[in-house]
mmCIF file of C-alpha atoms in Angstrom:
data_model
loop_
_atom_site.group_PDB
_atom_site.id
_atom_site.type_symbol
_atom_site.label_atom_id
_atom_site.label_comp_id
_atom_site.label_asym_id
_atom_site.label_seq_id
_atom_site.Cartn_x
_atom_site.Cartn_y
_atom_site.Cartn_z
ATOM 1 C CA MET A 626 102.823 57.415 -19.910
ATOM 2 C CA ALA A 627 101.843 56.764 -15.907
ATOM 3 C CA LYS A 628 100.248 53.163 -15.436
ATOM 4 C CA LYS A 629 96.552 52.843 -14.427
ATOM 5 C CA GLY A 630 96.107 51.475 -11.044
ATOM 6 C CA SER A 631 94.082 48.456 -10.794
ATOM 7 C CA ALA A 632 90.599 48.681 -10.603
ATOM 8 C CA LYS A 633 89.172 48.497 -7.023
ATOM 9 C CA PRO A 634 86.362 46.041 -6.740
ATOM 10 C CA ARG A 635 82.899 47.563 -6.312
ATOM 11 C CA VAL A 636 81.665 47.427 -3.216
ATOM 12 C CA ARG A 637 77.589 46.620 -3.169
ATOM 13 C CA LYS A 638 75.932 48.582 -1.341
ATOM 14 C CA LYS A 639 72.982 46.572 0.961
ATOM 15 C CA LYS A 640 69.663 47.757 0.789
ATOM 16 C CA LYS A 641 68.028 48.689 4.122
ATOM 17 C CA LYS A 642 64.983 46.966 4.521
ATOM 18 C CA LYS A 643 62.091 48.833 5.014
ATOM 19 C CA GLY A 644 60.243 47.559 8.146
ATOM 20 C CA LEU A 645 56.459 46.225 7.808
ATOM 21 C CA ASN A 646 53.907 48.718 7.967
ATOM 22 C CA PRO A 647 52.071 47.752 10.956
ATOM 23 C CA THR A 648 48.757 48.516 9.775
ATOM 24 C CA LEU A 649 49.016 46.486 6.530
ATOM 25 C CA GLN A 650 50.446 43.398 8.890
ATOM 26 C CA LEU A 651 47.610 43.890 10.688
ATOM 27 C CA MET A 652 45.056 43.729 7.861
ATOM 28 C CA LYS A 653 46.981 40.783 6.488
ATOM 29 C CA ILE A 654 46.439 38.968 10.009
ATOM 30 C CA VAL A 655 42.685 39.622 10.074
ATOM 31 C CA ALA A 656 42.117 38.887 6.242
ATOM 32 C CA GLY A 657 44.112 35.303 6.957
ATOM 33 C CA VAL A 658 41.830 34.788 10.421
ATOM 34 C CA THR A 659 38.727 35.816 8.394
ATOM 35 C CA LEU A 660 39.354 33.109 5.618
ATOM 36 C CA LEU A 661 40.383 30.176 8.184
ATOM 37 C CA VAL A 662 36.867 31.184 9.757
ATOM 38 C CA CYS A 663 34.865 30.829 6.991
ATOM 39 C CA LEU A 664 36.674 27.851 5.656
ATOM 40 C CA VAL A 665 35.848 26.330 8.907
ATOM 41 C CA VAL A 666 32.439 27.341 9.067
ATOM 42 C CA THR A 667 31.451 26.029 5.476
ATOM 43 C CA ALA A 668 33.473 22.754 6.697
ATOM 44 C CA GLY A 669 30.870 22.571 9.403
ATOM 45 C CA LEU A 670 27.564 23.022 7.348
ATOM 46 C CA LEU A 671 28.798 20.287 5.131
ATOM 47 C CA ALA A 672 29.621 18.106 7.782
ATOM 48 C CA ASN A 673 26.149 18.802 9.224
ATOM 49 C CA ARG A 674 24.318 18.363 5.925
ATOM 50 C CA LEU A 675 25.926 14.730 5.626
ATOM 51 C CA LEU A 676 25.197 13.300 8.936
ATOM 52 C CA MET A 677 21.903 14.800 8.860
ATOM 53 C CA ARG A 678 20.574 13.131 5.432
ATOM 54 C CA PRO A 679 18.241 10.353 7.005
ATOM 55 C CA ALA A 680 18.844 7.309 7.113
ATOM 56 C CA PRO A 681 17.084 4.258 5.138
ATOM 57 C CA GLN A 682 13.810 3.342 6.543
ATOM 58 C CA VAL A 683 13.623 -0.178 7.215
ATOM 59 C CA ALA A 684 10.067 -1.712 7.477
ATOM 60 C CA SER A 685 8.212 -2.036 10.966
ATOM 61 C CA THR A 686 5.478 -4.713 11.245
ATOM 62 C CA SER A 687 3.680 -1.924 13.412
ATOM 63 C CA ARG A 688 3.929 1.314 11.232
ATOM 64 C CA PRO A 689 4.063 1.815 7.566
ATOM 65 C CA ILE A 690 7.705 3.480 5.999
ATOM 66 C CA PRO A 691 7.102 7.218 5.984
ATOM 67 C CA ILE A 692 8.021 8.804 2.168
ATOM 68 C CA THR A 693 8.425 12.203 0.755
ATOM 69 C CA ARG A 694 5.967 12.563 -1.909
ATOM 70 C CA PRO A 695 5.203 15.793 -3.807
ATOM 71 C CA ASP A 696 2.285 18.465 -2.672
ATOM 72 C CA PRO A 697 -0.851 16.586 -4.133
ATOM 73 C CA GLY A 698 -3.264 19.681 -3.223
ATOM 74 C CA PRO A 699 -5.980 19.415 -0.787
ATOM 75 C CA VAL A 700 -6.249 15.819 0.692
ATOM 76 C CA HIS A 701 -8.876 14.486 3.289
ATOM 77 C CA HIS A 702 -6.893 12.553 5.311
ATOM 78 C CA SER A 703 -3.220 10.259 5.619
ATOM 79 C CA VAL A 704 -3.019 7.585 3.700
ATOM 80 C CA PRO A 705 0.027 5.188 4.732
ATOM 81 C CA ASP A 706 2.356 4.520 2.074
ATOM 82 C CA TYR A 707 1.802 0.905 2.203
ATOM 83 C CA GLU A 708 -1.241 1.304 1.236
ATOM 84 C CA ALA A 709 -0.990 4.321 -1.366
ATOM 85 C CA PHE A 710 1.995 2.359 -3.420
ATOM 86 C CA HIS A 711 2.945 -0.905 -2.338
ATOM 87 C CA ARG A 712 0.817 -3.812 -4.471
ATOM 88 C CA GLU A 713 1.785 -7.536 -5.082
ATOM 89 C CA ALA A 714 1.844 -8.534 -8.748
ATOM 90 C CA VAL A 715 -1.728 -9.223 -10.154
ATOM 91 C CA VAL A 716 -1.778 -13.024 -10.480
ATOM 92 C CA PRO A 717 -4.282 -14.363 -13.475
ATOM 93 C CA PRO A 718 -7.788 -15.692 -12.469
ATOM 94 C CA HIS A 719 -8.457 -19.520 -11.454
ATOM 95 C CA PRO A 720 -9.424 -21.273 -14.921
ATOM 96 C CA ILE A 721 -13.150 -21.349 -15.655
ATOM 97 C CA THR A 722 -14.313 -25.002 -14.920
ATOM 98 C CA ARG A 723 -18.236 -24.889 -14.332
ATOM 99 C CA THR A 724 -21.053 -22.677 -14.971
ATOM 100 C CA LYS A 725 -24.059 -23.216 -12.445
ATOM 101 C CA PRO A 726 -27.563 -22.517 -13.124
ATOM 102 C CA ILE A 727 -28.468 -19.041 -12.909
ATOM 103 C CA THR A 728 -31.764 -17.589 -11.467
ATOM 104 C CA ASN A 729 -32.412 -14.236 -10.847
ATOM 105 C CA GLY A 730 -29.389 -12.828 -12.728
ATOM 106 C CA ILE A 731 -25.693 -13.669 -12.253
ATOM 107 C CA PRO A 732 -24.405 -12.705 -8.991
ATOM 108 C CA VAL A 733 -21.472 -10.472 -9.100
ATOM 109 C CA ALA A 734 -19.640 -8.887 -5.727
ATOM 110 C CA ILE A 735 -17.636 -5.834 -6.055
ATOM 111 C CA ILE A 736 -15.377 -5.717 -2.964
ATOM 112 C CA ILE A 737 -13.984 -2.457 -2.517
ATOM 113 C CA ASP A 738 -10.353 -2.614 -0.491
ATOM 114 C CA ASP A 739 -8.177 -0.751 1.808
ATOM 115 C CA ILE A 740 -11.201 1.149 3.743
ATOM 116 C CA GLY A 741 -10.996 2.846 6.364
ATOM 117 C CA TYR A 742 -8.139 5.722 5.797
ATOM 118 C CA ASP A 743 -10.464 8.022 3.761
ATOM 119 C CA ARG A 744 -14.091 8.640 4.853
ATOM 120 C CA LYS A 745 -14.520 11.125 1.670
ATOM 121 C CA MET A 746 -13.880 8.367 -0.689
ATOM 122 C CA ALA A 747 -15.708 5.904 1.312
ATOM 123 C CA GLU A 748 -18.652 8.006 1.491
ATOM 124 C CA GLY A 749 -18.652 8.588 -2.417
ATOM 125 C CA PHE A 750 -18.830 4.403 -2.962
ATOM 126 C CA LEU A 751 -21.518 4.267 -0.203
ATOM 127 C CA ASP A 752 -23.520 7.367 -2.206
ATOM 128 C CA LEU A 753 -23.477 4.972 -5.619
ATOM 129 C CA ASP A 754 -26.294 2.907 -3.516
ATOM 130 C CA VAL A 755 -25.777 -0.507 -4.551
ATOM 131 C CA PRO A 756 -24.727 -3.841 -2.449
ATOM 132 C CA LEU A 757 -21.191 -3.200 -2.439
ATOM 133 C CA THR A 758 -18.803 -4.643 -0.048
ATOM 134 C CA PHE A 759 -16.328 -3.151 2.223
ATOM 135 C CA SER A 760 -13.198 -4.681 3.132
ATOM 136 C CA VAL A 761 -11.539 -2.545 6.077
ATOM 137 C CA LEU A 762 -8.384 -2.426 7.370
ATOM 138 C CA PRO A 763 -7.864 -3.101 10.622
ATOM 139 C CA GLU A 764 -6.948 -0.066 12.403
ATOM 140 C CA GLY A 765 -8.099 2.375 9.834
ATOM 141 C CA THR A 766 -8.667 5.926 11.211
ATOM 142 C CA PHE A 767 -12.085 5.936 10.047
ATOM 143 C CA ASN A 768 -13.586 2.525 11.073
ATOM 144 C CA HIS A 769 -15.920 3.120 13.086
ATOM 145 C CA SER A 770 -17.884 5.933 11.474
ATOM 146 C CA ILE A 771 -17.557 4.231 7.963
ATOM 147 C CA ILE A 772 -19.061 1.122 9.132
ATOM 148 C CA ASP A 773 -21.646 2.695 10.644
ATOM 149 C CA GLN A 774 -22.670 4.331 7.636
ATOM 150 C CA ALA A 775 -22.112 1.573 5.392
ATOM 151 C CA LEU A 776 -24.882 -0.816 7.379
ATOM 152 C CA LYS A 777 -27.216 2.079 7.284
ATOM 153 C CA LYS A 778 -26.641 1.612 3.440
ATOM 154 C CA GLU A 779 -26.444 -2.435 3.509
ATOM 155 C CA VAL A 780 -23.121 -2.561 2.376
ATOM 156 C CA GLU A 781 -21.372 -5.642 3.550
ATOM 157 C CA ILE A 782 -18.284 -5.811 5.941
ATOM 158 C CA MET A 783 -15.219 -7.571 5.816
ATOM 159 C CA LEU A 784 -11.472 -7.649 6.991
ATOM 160 C CA HIS A 785 -9.044 -6.542 4.902
ATOM 161 C CA LEU A 786 -6.538 -9.019 6.767
ATOM 162 C CA PRO A 787 -2.672 -7.764 6.221
ATOM 163 C CA MET A 788 -0.714 -10.919 5.937
ATOM 164 C CA GLU A 789 3.305 -11.083 4.909
ATOM 165 C CA PRO A 790 4.110 -10.498 1.499
ATOM 166 C CA GLY A 791 7.225 -12.657 -0.779
ATOM 167 C CA ASP A 792 9.065 -9.007 -0.274
ATOM 168 C CA TYR A 793 9.016 -8.647 3.543
ATOM 169 C CA PRO A 794 10.230 -6.507 4.752
ATOM 170 C CA SER A 795 11.467 -4.178 2.120
ATOM 171 C CA VAL A 796 7.162 -3.942 1.391
ATOM 172 C CA ASN A 797 5.484 -3.312 4.797
ATOM 173 C CA PRO A 798 2.100 -5.086 4.913
ATOM 174 C CA GLY A 799 0.680 -2.375 7.734
ATOM 175 C CA PRO A 800 -0.666 -2.750 11.107
ATOM 176 C CA GLY A 801 -2.164 -5.775 12.523
ATOM 177 C CA ALA A 802 -0.024 -8.025 9.501
ATOM 178 C CA LEU A 803 -0.033 -12.256 9.985
ATOM 179 C CA LEU A 804 3.714 -13.071 9.590
ATOM 180 C CA SER A 805 4.877 -16.303 8.710
ATOM 181 C CA SER A 806 7.550 -15.916 11.676
ATOM 182 C CA MET A 807 4.779 -15.911 14.175
ATOM 183 C CA LYS A 808 3.914 -19.116 16.396
ATOM 184 C CA PRO A 809 0.183 -20.321 16.424
ATOM 185 C CA ASP A 810 -0.633 -18.383 19.285
ATOM 186 C CA GLU A 811 1.054 -15.404 18.181
ATOM 187 C CA LEU A 812 -0.412 -15.771 14.805
ATOM 188 C CA ILE A 813 -4.293 -16.666 16.278
ATOM 189 C CA ALA A 814 -4.080 -13.970 18.688
ATOM 190 C CA GLN A 815 -3.137 -11.224 16.250
ATOM 191 C CA LEU A 816 -5.990 -12.538 13.689
ATOM 192 C CA ASN A 817 -8.634 -12.428 16.622
ATOM 193 C CA ALA A 818 -7.504 -8.869 17.375
ATOM 194 C CA ASN A 819 -7.942 -7.715 13.941
ATOM 195 C CA LEU A 820 -11.293 -9.580 13.588
ATOM 196 C CA ASP A 821 -12.293 -7.817 17.044
ATOM 197 C CA ARG A 822 -11.585 -4.266 15.946
ATOM 198 C CA VAL A 823 -14.228 -4.494 12.570
ATOM 199 C CA PRO A 824 -17.590 -4.499 13.809
ATOM 200 C CA ASN A 825 -20.333 -6.437 11.751
ATOM 201 C CA VAL A 826 -17.439 -8.360 9.787
ATOM 202 C CA LYS A 827 -19.029 -11.124 7.820
ATOM 203 C CA GLY A 828 -16.053 -12.513 6.248
ATOM 204 C CA VAL A 829 -12.394 -11.777 5.417
ATOM 205 C CA ASN A 830 -9.774 -11.386 1.889
ATOM 206 C CA ASN A 831 -5.967 -11.030 2.133
ATOM 207 C CA HIS A 832 -4.152 -7.406 1.740
ATOM 208 C CA MET A 833 -0.776 -8.684 -0.013
ATOM 209 C CA GLY A 834 -0.217 -12.417 1.689
ATOM 210 C CA SER A 835 1.428 -13.769 -1.215
ATOM 211 C CA LYS A 836 4.203 -15.605 1.319
ATOM 212 C CA LEU A 837 1.356 -16.173 3.737
ATOM 213 C CA THR A 838 -0.939 -17.683 1.275
ATOM 214 C CA ALA A 839 1.622 -19.851 0.168
ATOM 215 C CA SER A 840 1.402 -21.837 3.722
ATOM 216 C CA SER A 841 -1.183 -24.593 3.855
ATOM 217 C CA GLU A 842 -0.301 -24.824 7.711
ATOM 218 C CA LYS A 843 -0.550 -20.899 8.285
ATOM 219 C CA MET A 844 -3.635 -20.730 5.846
ATOM 220 C CA ARG A 845 -5.191 -23.773 8.389
ATOM 221 C CA GLN A 846 -4.645 -21.844 11.245
ATOM 222 C CA ILE A 847 -6.242 -18.891 10.160
ATOM 223 C CA PHE A 848 -9.068 -20.814 8.398
ATOM 224 C CA THR A 849 -9.768 -22.719 12.020
ATOM 225 C CA ILE A 850 -10.567 -18.834 13.399
ATOM 226 C CA LEU A 851 -12.640 -18.018 10.845
ATOM 227 C CA LYS A 852 -14.738 -21.585 10.705
ATOM 228 C CA LYS A 853 -15.268 -21.039 14.676
ATOM 229 C CA ARG A 854 -16.406 -17.558 13.783
ATOM 230 C CA GLY A 855 -19.025 -18.142 11.142
ATOM 231 C CA LEU A 856 -16.777 -16.052 8.677
ATOM 232 C CA PHE A 857 -15.680 -16.676 5.202
ATOM 233 C CA PHE A 858 -13.137 -16.019 3.065
ATOM 234 C CA VAL A 859 -12.192 -14.299 -0.338
ATOM 235 C CA ASP A 860 -8.842 -15.184 -1.991
ATOM 236 C CA SER A 861 -7.417 -11.952 -2.959
ATOM 237 C CA ARG A 862 -4.649 -14.086 -5.204
ATOM 238 C CA THR A 863 -1.839 -12.224 -5.067
ATOM 239 C CA SER A 864 0.381 -15.386 -5.876
ATOM 240 C CA ALA A 865 -0.280 -17.740 -8.343
ATOM 241 C CA ASP A 866 1.212 -20.183 -5.493
ATOM 242 C CA THR A 867 -1.663 -19.544 -3.065
ATOM 243 C CA LEU A 868 -2.759 -22.652 -1.208
ATOM 244 C CA CYS A 869 -5.716 -21.249 0.182
ATOM 245 C CA ARG A 870 -8.544 -23.268 -1.853
ATOM 246 C CA LEU A 871 -7.162 -26.706 -1.076
ATOM 247 C CA SER A 872 -6.871 -25.059 3.220
ATOM 248 C CA ALA A 873 -10.305 -23.881 2.850
ATOM 249 C CA GLU A 874 -11.974 -27.331 1.201
ATOM 250 C CA LEU A 875 -9.881 -29.487 3.954
ATOM 251 C CA LEU A 876 -11.831 -27.293 6.935
ATOM 252 C CA HIS A 877 -15.004 -26.731 4.892
ATOM 253 C CA LEU A 878 -15.100 -22.767 5.127
ATOM 254 C CA PRO A 879 -16.661 -21.136 2.946
ATOM 255 C CA PHE A 880 -14.461 -19.446 0.465
ATOM 256 C CA ALA A 881 -14.180 -17.860 -3.064
ATOM 257 C CA GLU A 882 -11.404 -16.248 -4.963
ATOM 258 C CA ARG A 883 -11.192 -13.278 -6.759
ATOM 259 C CA ASP A 884 -11.780 -13.257 -10.482
ATOM 260 C CA VAL A 885 -10.935 -9.640 -11.853
ATOM 261 C CA PHE A 886 -8.645 -6.778 -10.102
ATOM 262 C CA ILE A 887 -10.293 -3.818 -11.383
ATOM 263 C CA ASP A 888 -8.085 -0.501 -10.978
ATOM 264 C CA HIS A 889 -4.480 -2.017 -10.751
ATOM 265 C CA GLU A 890 -3.761 0.851 -12.984
ATOM 266 C CA GLN A 891 -5.815 3.992 -12.397
ATOM 267 C CA THR A 892 -6.938 5.058 -15.818
ATOM 268 C CA ARG A 893 -10.502 5.424 -16.862
ATOM 269 C CA GLY A 894 -9.704 3.624 -19.953
ATOM 270 C CA PHE A 895 -7.976 0.718 -17.903
ATOM 271 C CA VAL A 896 -11.230 0.589 -15.023
ATOM 272 C CA LYS A 897 -13.743 0.299 -18.026
ATOM 273 C CA GLN A 898 -11.845 -2.456 -19.714
ATOM 274 C CA GLN A 899 -11.685 -4.388 -16.147
ATOM 275 C CA LEU A 900 -15.395 -3.677 -15.963
ATOM 276 C CA LYS A 901 -16.763 -5.171 -18.662
ATOM 277 C CA LEU A 902 -13.915 -7.900 -18.413
ATOM 278 C CA LEU A 903 -15.782 -8.279 -14.907
ATOM 279 C CA ILE A 904 -19.627 -8.802 -16.987
ATOM 280 C CA LYS A 905 -17.606 -11.298 -19.291
ATOM 281 C CA ARG A 906 -16.359 -13.550 -16.952
ATOM 282 C CA ALA A 907 -19.502 -13.793 -15.143
ATOM 283 C CA LYS A 908 -21.977 -14.620 -17.655
ATOM 284 C CA ARG A 909 -18.950 -17.631 -18.917
ATOM 285 C CA GLN A 910 -18.817 -18.892 -15.323
ATOM 286 C CA GLY A 911 -22.122 -17.747 -13.648
ATOM 287 C CA TYR A 912 -20.516 -15.614 -10.870
ATOM 288 C CA ALA A 913 -17.742 -13.355 -10.306
ATOM 289 C CA ILE A 914 -15.744 -11.446 -7.661
ATOM 290 C CA GLY A 915 -14.346 -7.783 -8.498
ATOM 291 C CA ILE A 916 -11.561 -6.253 -6.074
ATOM 292 C CA ALA A 917 -11.434 -2.752 -6.700
ATOM 293 C CA HIS A 918 -10.009 0.242 -4.268
ATOM 294 C CA PRO A 919 -11.062 3.715 -3.026
ATOM 295 C CA HIS A 920 -9.454 5.777 -5.975
ATOM 296 C CA PRO A 921 -11.355 8.760 -7.437
ATOM 297 C CA VAL A 922 -11.154 7.131 -10.596
ATOM 298 C CA THR A 923 -12.745 3.554 -9.789
ATOM 299 C CA LEU A 924 -15.420 5.469 -8.257
ATOM 300 C CA GLU A 925 -16.256 7.685 -11.700
ATOM 301 C CA VAL A 926 -16.374 4.835 -14.411
ATOM 302 C CA LEU A 927 -18.191 3.067 -11.531
ATOM 303 C CA LYS A 928 -20.881 5.244 -10.802
ATOM 304 C CA GLU A 929 -20.776 5.945 -15.094
ATOM 305 C CA MET A 930 -20.980 2.101 -15.718
ATOM 306 C CA LEU A 931 -23.698 1.312 -13.068
ATOM 307 C CA PRO A 932 -26.835 1.266 -15.987
ATOM 308 C CA GLU A 933 -24.723 -1.207 -17.587
ATOM 309 C CA LEU A 934 -23.216 -3.549 -15.121
ATOM 310 C CA GLN A 935 -26.982 -3.881 -13.424
ATOM 311 C CA LYS A 936 -28.526 -4.164 -17.130
ATOM 312 C CA ALA A 937 -25.720 -7.312 -17.441
ATOM 313 C CA VAL A 938 -25.581 -8.627 -13.791
ATOM 314 C CA PHE A 939 -26.678 -8.665 -10.490
ATOM 315 C CA LEU A 940 -24.688 -6.772 -8.185
ATOM 316 C CA THR A 941 -24.611 -8.332 -4.734
ATOM 317 C CA HIS A 942 -22.588 -8.713 -1.206
ATOM 318 C CA ALA A 943 -19.524 -10.839 -1.473
ATOM 319 C CA SER A 944 -21.136 -13.520 0.894
ATOM 320 C CA ARG A 945 -23.957 -14.497 -1.344
ATOM 321 C CA VAL A 946 -21.345 -15.266 -4.436
ATOM 322 C CA VAL A 947 -19.413 -17.469 -1.721
ATOM 323 C CA ALA A 948 -22.642 -18.778 -0.956
ATOM 324 C CA PHE A 949 -23.794 -19.579 -4.387
ATOM 325 C CA GLN A 950 -20.517 -21.236 -5.422
ATOM 326 C CA GLN A 951 -21.098 -23.745 -2.631
ATOM 327 C CA GLY A 952 -24.577 -24.290 -3.028
#
């Protein structure tokens, strides 16, 4: 038998690599470049959005901090946010220590704070035709036109004096504020400028001021100027630590304190409750001072309760209640 020859190893044939289709290659390059461009553009947009995000606002002594509010519908004016949102804690009124003899009814004054930025609301209160007291912010947009109308309606004018609160500078008291950091000359100059901006001013009460009213030194500086100008002061009592009464007594300045805050909660039920409390306190101590603000609900309820108020007490100006206490 013939021997089988040894098997020859198989040689694998190398497959010829096919060249890439030029059209396909171009399409891949274009797709890659397009993807890269999209990624770069997207990254740029994200970075721009982050960089353009508004920085946290720092309170200023001269201008309110702008904040974003939901659209409330038609408005009459631009209300500074320091007035619309920042309120200091409402502290209890001073204890009732005496009852004065009453003649011609129990004198009660209702002071409307924050006047000057809403002409329509001010006109609404003027239309009540009762002797209210308007406390006007020093740089209110409509101060002069409101004051002119108020004087024709025999509404008394006070300066609503911005003063440094305990949370300053995170809470801004607004333009014309008196600050604890001011030197006496600076504080007096700012006070005089504020008074000069409010024609026919008869007295002053504080807007905010929980820090400044707790400083007897600063309050004596303020009261010295008020005394020279023949003005009175009503302490809004934004702090239980207020030293206003002691400073006023030292300088023999006509002085009174707020008894009731009427509308720090803006609901009909609460405003009614506070007006009834104002009547009750007036009957117990022989006089009272209430402080309210130019809110629609306050105007609505006050208008509704006027007959009850006028039957129970004698509505008058703040200066009359101050004089009644001093007498």
